[in-house]
Amino acid sequence: MSTITHDLTTEILKPGDLEQLAKETSGPCVSILMRTHRKGAETQQGSIRLKNLISEAEKQLKNNDHDPSVLEPIRSLITNADFWQNQQEGLAIFLTPDNGRLFSLNRKLSGSVHVGDAYRLAPLTPDYGAPGDFFVIALTWDEAKLFRSSDGTLTTVETETLPGKYHDFVIPRDPEKSLQNTSHRSGGNAPGTSTAMFHGHGEGEDKVEADRDQYLSLVGEQVAGAVYNSGRPLIIVGTKEMIGKFEATTHVNADAKVEGSPAQWSEHELNERVRESAEESLQESTREFSQRFGTALANSQGSSEPSDVLKAAREGRVESLLINSAMPDDGELNAIVTETLRSGGLVSRSDMDNLGDAKLAAIYRY
């Protein structure tokens, strides 16, 4: 029976979450993936979908002699109208008798249920970026703006705190207090979280430096929540100093960088600059992986043969794994993904032409 005693809250999938999920071994592991909607009457379709998927999960659990009570923590979601009105494009539910996690995703998922010794993680692996559709974070010391580029057009992306001015994130200090903790807008991208500004000790330049680090850290949290696992690359726009500080302060990885001051450019000029950079940098990234894989293959340190890659993954030897998104997501592929993640390997998916008919391409550590 389920021992979960707390309500499950929806999270945004972040770097590191897939590795944590891959290490779950206290089965049975139940994975429920489904399509959701952001707004409109379609939001209520989620309730019906989840009810049907729970029935399927219950059937699979019973067929494998497992207690279906593992599903109890999510049954109440079926009738929770507020829950369905606050979703994105996809929902991933992972349950064991002792643990449960819900993730709201920026990507559409086909409805599926999987019961086994490990979670079904292959559909959640991030896409290897393509230059046609991407995110842009434009940074200055005055403000931060997040955009999405699609079909040649930039549109502003709104999160809990973006777009935002510097002092929206960092409250001016009270000189009479050495430490302040101010709660700013019900923050984060997940229910029940708050974005807090901590003002530490220090004077003059130390104080300014601490505030700037806090500003970039909070912006980074918002960007990570919006971008990660969306299947779209991220381009950072800012001065060389700003980009360097952002990368050093946050855990956000950029696929391309555009140096300059976005405050001095029109939106049209910003769009032109980032598109040019995207085409160059992201295509170069694709070529680089192909070259690395070719070299690894020639030196017997890589493979596109699933059985060989699975053996290497179980031995902890897979450094990078690229799976073909056009191929069926079967049990063998999911096992390869899970084992690679367990040992800290990098996993992504792509429909790149150079994968051809191969299901995957793996580069080994040794």
Coordinates of N, CA and C in Angstrom, one line a residue, residues 161-288:
T161 N 7.8 36.1 -12.4 CA 8.6 37.3 -12.2 C 9.2 37.9 -13.5
L162 N 9.0 37.3 -14.6 CA 9.6 37.8 -15.8 C 8.5 38.2 -16.8
P163 N 8.6 39.3 -17.5 CA 9.8 40.2 -17.5 C 9.8 41.0 -16.2
G164 N 11.0 41.4 -15.8 CA 11.1 42.1 -14.5 C 12.3 43.1 -14.4
K165 N 12.1 44.1 -13.7 CA 13.2 45.1 -13.4 C 14.1 44.5 -12.3
Y166 N 15.3 45.1 -12.3 CA 16.3 44.7 -11.3 C 15.7 44.8 -9.9
H167 N 15.1 45.9 -9.6 CA 14.5 46.1 -8.2 C 13.2 45.4 -8.0
D168 N 12.7 44.7 -9.0 CA 11.6 43.7 -8.8 C 12.1 42.5 -8.1
F169 N 13.4 42.2 -8.3 CA 14.0 41.0 -7.8 C 14.8 41.3 -6.5
V170 N 15.4 42.4 -6.5 CA 16.3 42.8 -5.3 C 15.7 44.0 -4.7
I171 N 15.1 43.9 -3.5 CA 14.5 45.0 -2.8 C 15.6 45.9 -2.2
P172 N 15.5 47.2 -2.4 CA 16.6 48.1 -1.8 C 16.8 47.8 -0.3
R173 N 18.0 47.9 0.1 CA 18.4 47.5 1.4 C 18.0 48.6 2.5
D174 N 17.8 48.2 3.6 CA 17.6 49.0 4.8 C 18.9 49.1 5.5
P175 N 19.5 50.3 5.5 CA 20.9 50.4 6.1 C 20.9 50.1 7.6
E176 N 19.7 50.1 8.3 CA 19.6 49.8 9.7 C 19.6 48.4 10.0
K177 N 19.5 47.5 9.0 CA 19.4 46.1 9.2 C 20.6 45.4 8.5
S178 N 21.2 44.5 9.1 CA 22.3 43.8 8.5 C 21.8 42.6 7.6
L179 N 20.6 42.2 7.9 CA 20.1 41.0 7.1 C 18.6 41.2 6.9
Q180 N 18.1 41.0 5.7 CA 16.7 41.1 5.4 C 16.3 39.9 4.6
N181 N 15.1 39.4 4.8 CA 14.6 38.4 4.0 C 13.2 38.8 3.6
T182 N 13.1 39.2 2.3 CA 11.8 39.7 1.8 C 11.2 38.8 0.8
S183 N 9.9 38.4 1.1 CA 9.2 37.5 0.2 C 8.7 38.3 -1.0
H184 N 9.1 37.9 -2.2 CA 8.7 38.6 -3.4 C 7.7 37.8 -4.3
R185 N 6.6 38.4 -4.6 CA 5.5 37.8 -5.4 C 5.5 36.3 -5.2
S186 N 4.5 35.6 -5.0 CA 4.4 34.2 -4.9 C 5.2 33.6 -6.0
G187 N 6.4 33.2 -5.7 CA 7.3 33.0 -6.8 C 7.5 31.6 -7.3
G188 N 8.5 31.4 -8.0 CA 8.8 30.2 -8.6 C 7.8 29.8 -9.6
N189 N 8.0 28.6 -10.2 CA 7.0 28.1 -11.2 C 6.2 27.0 -10.6
A190 N 6.4 26.7 -9.4 CA 5.6 25.5 -8.8 C 4.8 26.0 -7.6
P191 N 3.6 25.5 -7.5 CA 2.8 25.8 -6.4 C 3.5 25.6 -5.0
G192 N 3.2 26.5 -4.1 CA 3.7 26.4 -2.7 C 5.1 26.9 -2.6
T193 N 5.7 27.5 -3.6 CA 7.0 28.0 -3.4 C 7.0 29.5 -3.3
S194 N 8.1 30.1 -2.9 CA 8.2 31.6 -2.8 C 9.6 32.0 -3.2
T195 N 9.7 33.2 -3.8 CA 11.0 33.7 -4.2 C 11.4 34.7 -3.2
A196 N 12.5 34.4 -2.5 CA 13.0 35.2 -1.4 C 14.2 35.9 -1.7
M197 N 14.3 37.2 -1.3 CA 15.5 38.0 -1.4 C 16.3 38.0 -0.1
F198 N 17.5 37.5 -0.1 CA 18.3 37.5 1.2 C 19.3 38.6 1.0
H199 N 19.4 39.6 1.9 CA 20.4 40.6 1.8 C 21.4 40.4 2.9
G200 N 22.6 40.0 2.5 CA 23.6 39.7 3.5 C 24.4 40.9 4.0
H201 N 25.4 40.6 4.8 CA 26.2 41.7 5.4 C 27.1 42.2 4.3
G202 N 27.7 43.4 4.6 CA 28.7 43.9 3.6 C 28.3 45.4 3.3
E203 N 29.3 46.1 2.8 CA 29.2 47.5 2.5 C 29.7 47.7 1.1
G204 N 29.3 48.8 0.5 CA 29.9 49.3 -0.8 C 29.8 48.2 -1.9
E205 N 31.0 47.9 -2.5 CA 31.0 47.0 -3.6 C 30.6 45.6 -3.3
D206 N 30.9 45.2 -2.0 CA 30.4 43.8 -1.6 C 28.9 43.7 -1.6
K207 N 28.3 44.8 -1.2 CA 26.8 44.8 -1.1 C 26.2 44.8 -2.5
V208 N 26.8 45.6 -3.4 CA 26.3 45.6 -4.8 C 26.5 44.2 -5.5
E209 N 27.7 43.6 -5.2 CA 28.0 42.3 -5.8 C 27.0 41.2 -5.3
A210 N 26.7 41.3 -4.0 CA 25.8 40.3 -3.5 C 24.4 40.4 -4.1
D211 N 24.0 41.7 -4.3 CA 22.6 41.9 -4.8 C 22.6 41.5 -6.3
R212 N 23.7 41.7 -7.0 CA 23.7 41.3 -8.4 C 23.7 39.8 -8.6
D213 N 24.4 39.1 -7.7 CA 24.3 37.6 -7.7 C 22.9 37.1 -7.4
Q214 N 22.3 37.8 -6.5 CA 20.9 37.4 -6.1 C 19.9 37.6 -7.3
Y215 N 20.1 38.7 -7.9 CA 19.3 39.1 -9.1 C 19.4 38.0 -10.2
L216 N 20.7 37.7 -10.5 CA 20.9 36.7 -11.6 C 20.4 35.3 -11.2
S217 N 20.6 35.0 -9.9 CA 20.1 33.7 -9.4 C 18.6 33.5 -9.5
L218 N 17.9 34.6 -9.2 CA 16.4 34.5 -9.2 C 15.9 34.5 -10.7
V219 N 16.6 35.3 -11.5 CA 16.3 35.2 -13.0 C 16.5 33.8 -13.5
G220 N 17.6 33.2 -13.1 CA 18.0 31.9 -13.6 C 17.0 30.9 -13.2
E221 N 16.4 31.0 -12.0 CA 15.4 30.0 -11.6 C 14.1 30.1 -12.5
Q222 N 13.8 31.3 -12.8 CA 12.6 31.5 -13.7 C 12.9 31.0 -15.1
V223 N 14.1 31.3 -15.6 CA 14.4 30.8 -17.0 C 14.5 29.3 -17.0
A224 N 15.1 28.7 -16.0 CA 15.2 27.2 -15.9 C 13.8 26.5 -15.9
G225 N 12.9 27.1 -15.1 CA 11.6 26.6 -15.1 C 10.8 26.6 -16.4
A226 N 11.0 27.7 -17.1 CA 10.3 27.9 -18.4 C 10.9 27.1 -19.5
V227 N 12.2 27.0 -19.5 CA 12.9 26.4 -20.7 C 13.3 25.0 -20.6
Y228 N 13.6 24.5 -19.4 CA 14.1 23.1 -19.3 C 13.1 22.1 -19.8
N229 N 13.5 21.2 -20.6 CA 12.7 20.1 -21.1 C 11.6 20.6 -22.0
S230 N 11.7 21.8 -22.5 CA 10.7 22.3 -23.5 C 11.0 21.8 -24.9
G231 N 12.2 21.3 -25.1 CA 12.6 20.9 -26.4 C 13.2 22.0 -27.2
R232 N 13.4 23.2 -26.6 CA 13.8 24.3 -27.4 C 15.1 24.9 -26.8
P233 N 16.1 25.2 -27.6 CA 17.3 25.7 -27.2 C 17.2 27.1 -26.5
L234 N 18.2 27.5 -25.8 CA 18.2 28.8 -25.1 C 19.4 29.6 -25.6
I235 N 19.1 30.9 -25.9 CA 20.2 31.8 -26.3 C 20.2 33.0 -25.3
I236 N 21.4 33.3 -24.7 CA 21.6 34.4 -23.8 C 22.1 35.6 -24.5
V237 N 21.5 36.7 -24.3 CA 21.9 38.0 -24.9 C 22.3 38.9 -23.8
G238 N 23.5 39.5 -23.8 CA 24.0 40.4 -22.8 C 25.4 40.8 -23.1
T239 N 26.0 41.6 -22.3 CA 27.4 42.0 -22.4 C 28.2 40.7 -22.0
K240 N 29.5 40.7 -22.4 CA 30.3 39.6 -22.0 C 30.4 39.4 -20.5
E241 N 30.4 40.5 -19.8 CA 30.5 40.4 -18.3 C 29.2 39.8 -17.8
M242 N 28.0 40.3 -18.3 CA 26.7 39.8 -17.9 C 26.5 38.3 -18.1
I243 N 26.9 37.9 -19.3 CA 26.7 36.5 -19.7 C 27.6 35.6 -18.8
G244 N 28.9 36.0 -18.5 CA 29.8 35.3 -17.7 C 29.3 35.2 -16.3
K245 N 28.7 36.3 -15.7 CA 28.2 36.3 -14.4 C 27.0 35.4 -14.3
F246 N 26.1 35.4 -15.3 CA 24.9 34.6 -15.3 C 25.2 33.2 -15.3
E247 N 26.2 32.7 -16.1 CA 26.5 31.3 -16.2 C 27.2 30.9 -14.9
A248 N 28.0 31.8 -14.3 CA 28.7 31.4 -13.1 C 27.7 31.3 -11.9
T249 N 26.7 32.1 -11.9 CA 25.8 32.2 -10.8 C 24.6 31.2 -10.8
T250 N 24.2 30.8 -12.0 CA 23.1 29.9 -12.2 C 23.5 28.5 -12.7
H251 N 22.5 27.6 -12.8 CA 22.7 26.3 -13.3 C 22.1 26.2 -14.7
V252 N 21.9 27.4 -15.4 CA 21.3 27.4 -16.7 C 22.3 27.3 -17.8
N253 N 22.2 26.3 -18.7 CA 23.1 26.1 -19.7 C 22.6 26.7 -21.0
A254 N 23.4 27.6 -21.6 CA 23.0 28.3 -22.9 C 23.4 27.4 -24.1
D255 N 22.6 27.4 -25.1 CA 23.0 26.7 -26.4 C 23.8 27.7 -27.3
A256 N 23.6 29.0 -27.1 CA 24.3 30.0 -27.9 C 24.3 31.3 -27.1
K257 N 25.2 32.2 -27.5 CA 25.3 33.5 -26.8 C 25.4 34.6 -27.8
V258 N 24.8 35.7 -27.5 CA 25.0 36.9 -28.3 C 25.4 38.1 -27.4
E259 N 26.7 38.6 -27.7 CA 27.2 39.6 -26.9 C 26.8 41.0 -27.4
G260 N 26.4 41.8 -26.4 CA 25.9 43.2 -26.7 C 25.0 43.6 -25.7
S261 N 24.5 44.8 -25.8 CA 23.5 45.4 -24.8 C 22.1 45.4 -25.5
P262 N 21.2 44.4 -25.1 CA 19.9 44.4 -25.7 C 19.1 45.6 -25.5
A263 N 19.4 46.4 -24.4 CA 18.7 47.7 -24.2 C 18.9 48.7 -25.3
Q264 N 20.0 48.5 -26.1 CA 20.3 49.5 -27.2 C 19.7 49.0 -28.5
W265 N 19.0 47.8 -28.5 CA 18.5 47.3 -29.8 C 17.0 47.3 -29.8
S266 N 16.5 47.5 -31.0 CA 15.0 47.4 -31.1 C 14.7 45.9 -31.1
E267 N 13.4 45.5 -30.9 CA 13.1 44.1 -30.9 C 13.4 43.4 -32.2
H268 N 13.2 44.2 -33.3 CA 13.6 43.6 -34.7 C 15.1 43.3 -34.7
E269 N 15.9 44.3 -34.3 CA 17.3 44.0 -34.3 C 17.7 42.9 -33.4
L270 N 17.1 42.8 -32.2 CA 17.4 41.7 -31.3 C 17.0 40.4 -32.0
N271 N 15.9 40.3 -32.7 CA 15.5 39.1 -33.4 C 16.5 38.7 -34.5
E272 N 16.9 39.7 -35.2 CA 17.9 39.4 -36.3 C 19.2 38.8 -35.8
R273 N 19.7 39.4 -34.7 CA 20.9 39.0 -34.1 C 20.9 37.6 -33.5
V274 N 19.8 37.3 -32.8 CA 19.7 36.0 -32.2 C 19.4 34.9 -33.2
R275 N 18.7 35.2 -34.3 CA 18.5 34.2 -35.3 C 19.8 33.8 -36.0
E276 N 20.6 34.8 -36.3 CA 21.9 34.6 -36.9 C 22.8 33.7 -36.0
S277 N 22.8 34.1 -34.8 CA 23.6 33.3 -33.8 C 23.1 31.9 -33.7
A278 N 21.7 31.7 -33.6 CA 21.1 30.4 -33.5 C 21.5 29.5 -34.6
E279 N 21.4 30.0 -35.8 CA 21.7 29.1 -37.0 C 23.2 28.7 -36.9
E280 N 24.1 29.6 -36.6 CA 25.5 29.3 -36.5 C 25.9 28.3 -35.4
S281 N 25.5 28.7 -34.2 CA 25.9 28.0 -33.0 C 25.2 26.6 -32.9
L282 N 23.9 26.5 -33.1 CA 23.2 25.3 -33.0 C 23.6 24.3 -34.0
Q283 N 23.8 24.8 -35.3 CA 24.3 23.9 -36.3 C 25.7 23.4 -36.0
E284 N 26.5 24.2 -35.5 CA 27.9 23.8 -35.1 C 27.8 22.8 -34.0
S285 N 26.9 22.9 -33.1 CA 26.7 21.9 -32.0 C 26.3 20.6 -32.6
T286 N 25.4 20.6 -33.6 CA 25.0 19.3 -34.2 C 26.2 18.7 -34.9
R287 N 27.0 19.5 -35.6 CA 28.2 19.0 -36.3 C 29.2 18.4 -35.4
E288 N 29.3 19.1 -34.2 CA 30.3 18.7 -33.2 C 30.0 17.3 -32.7

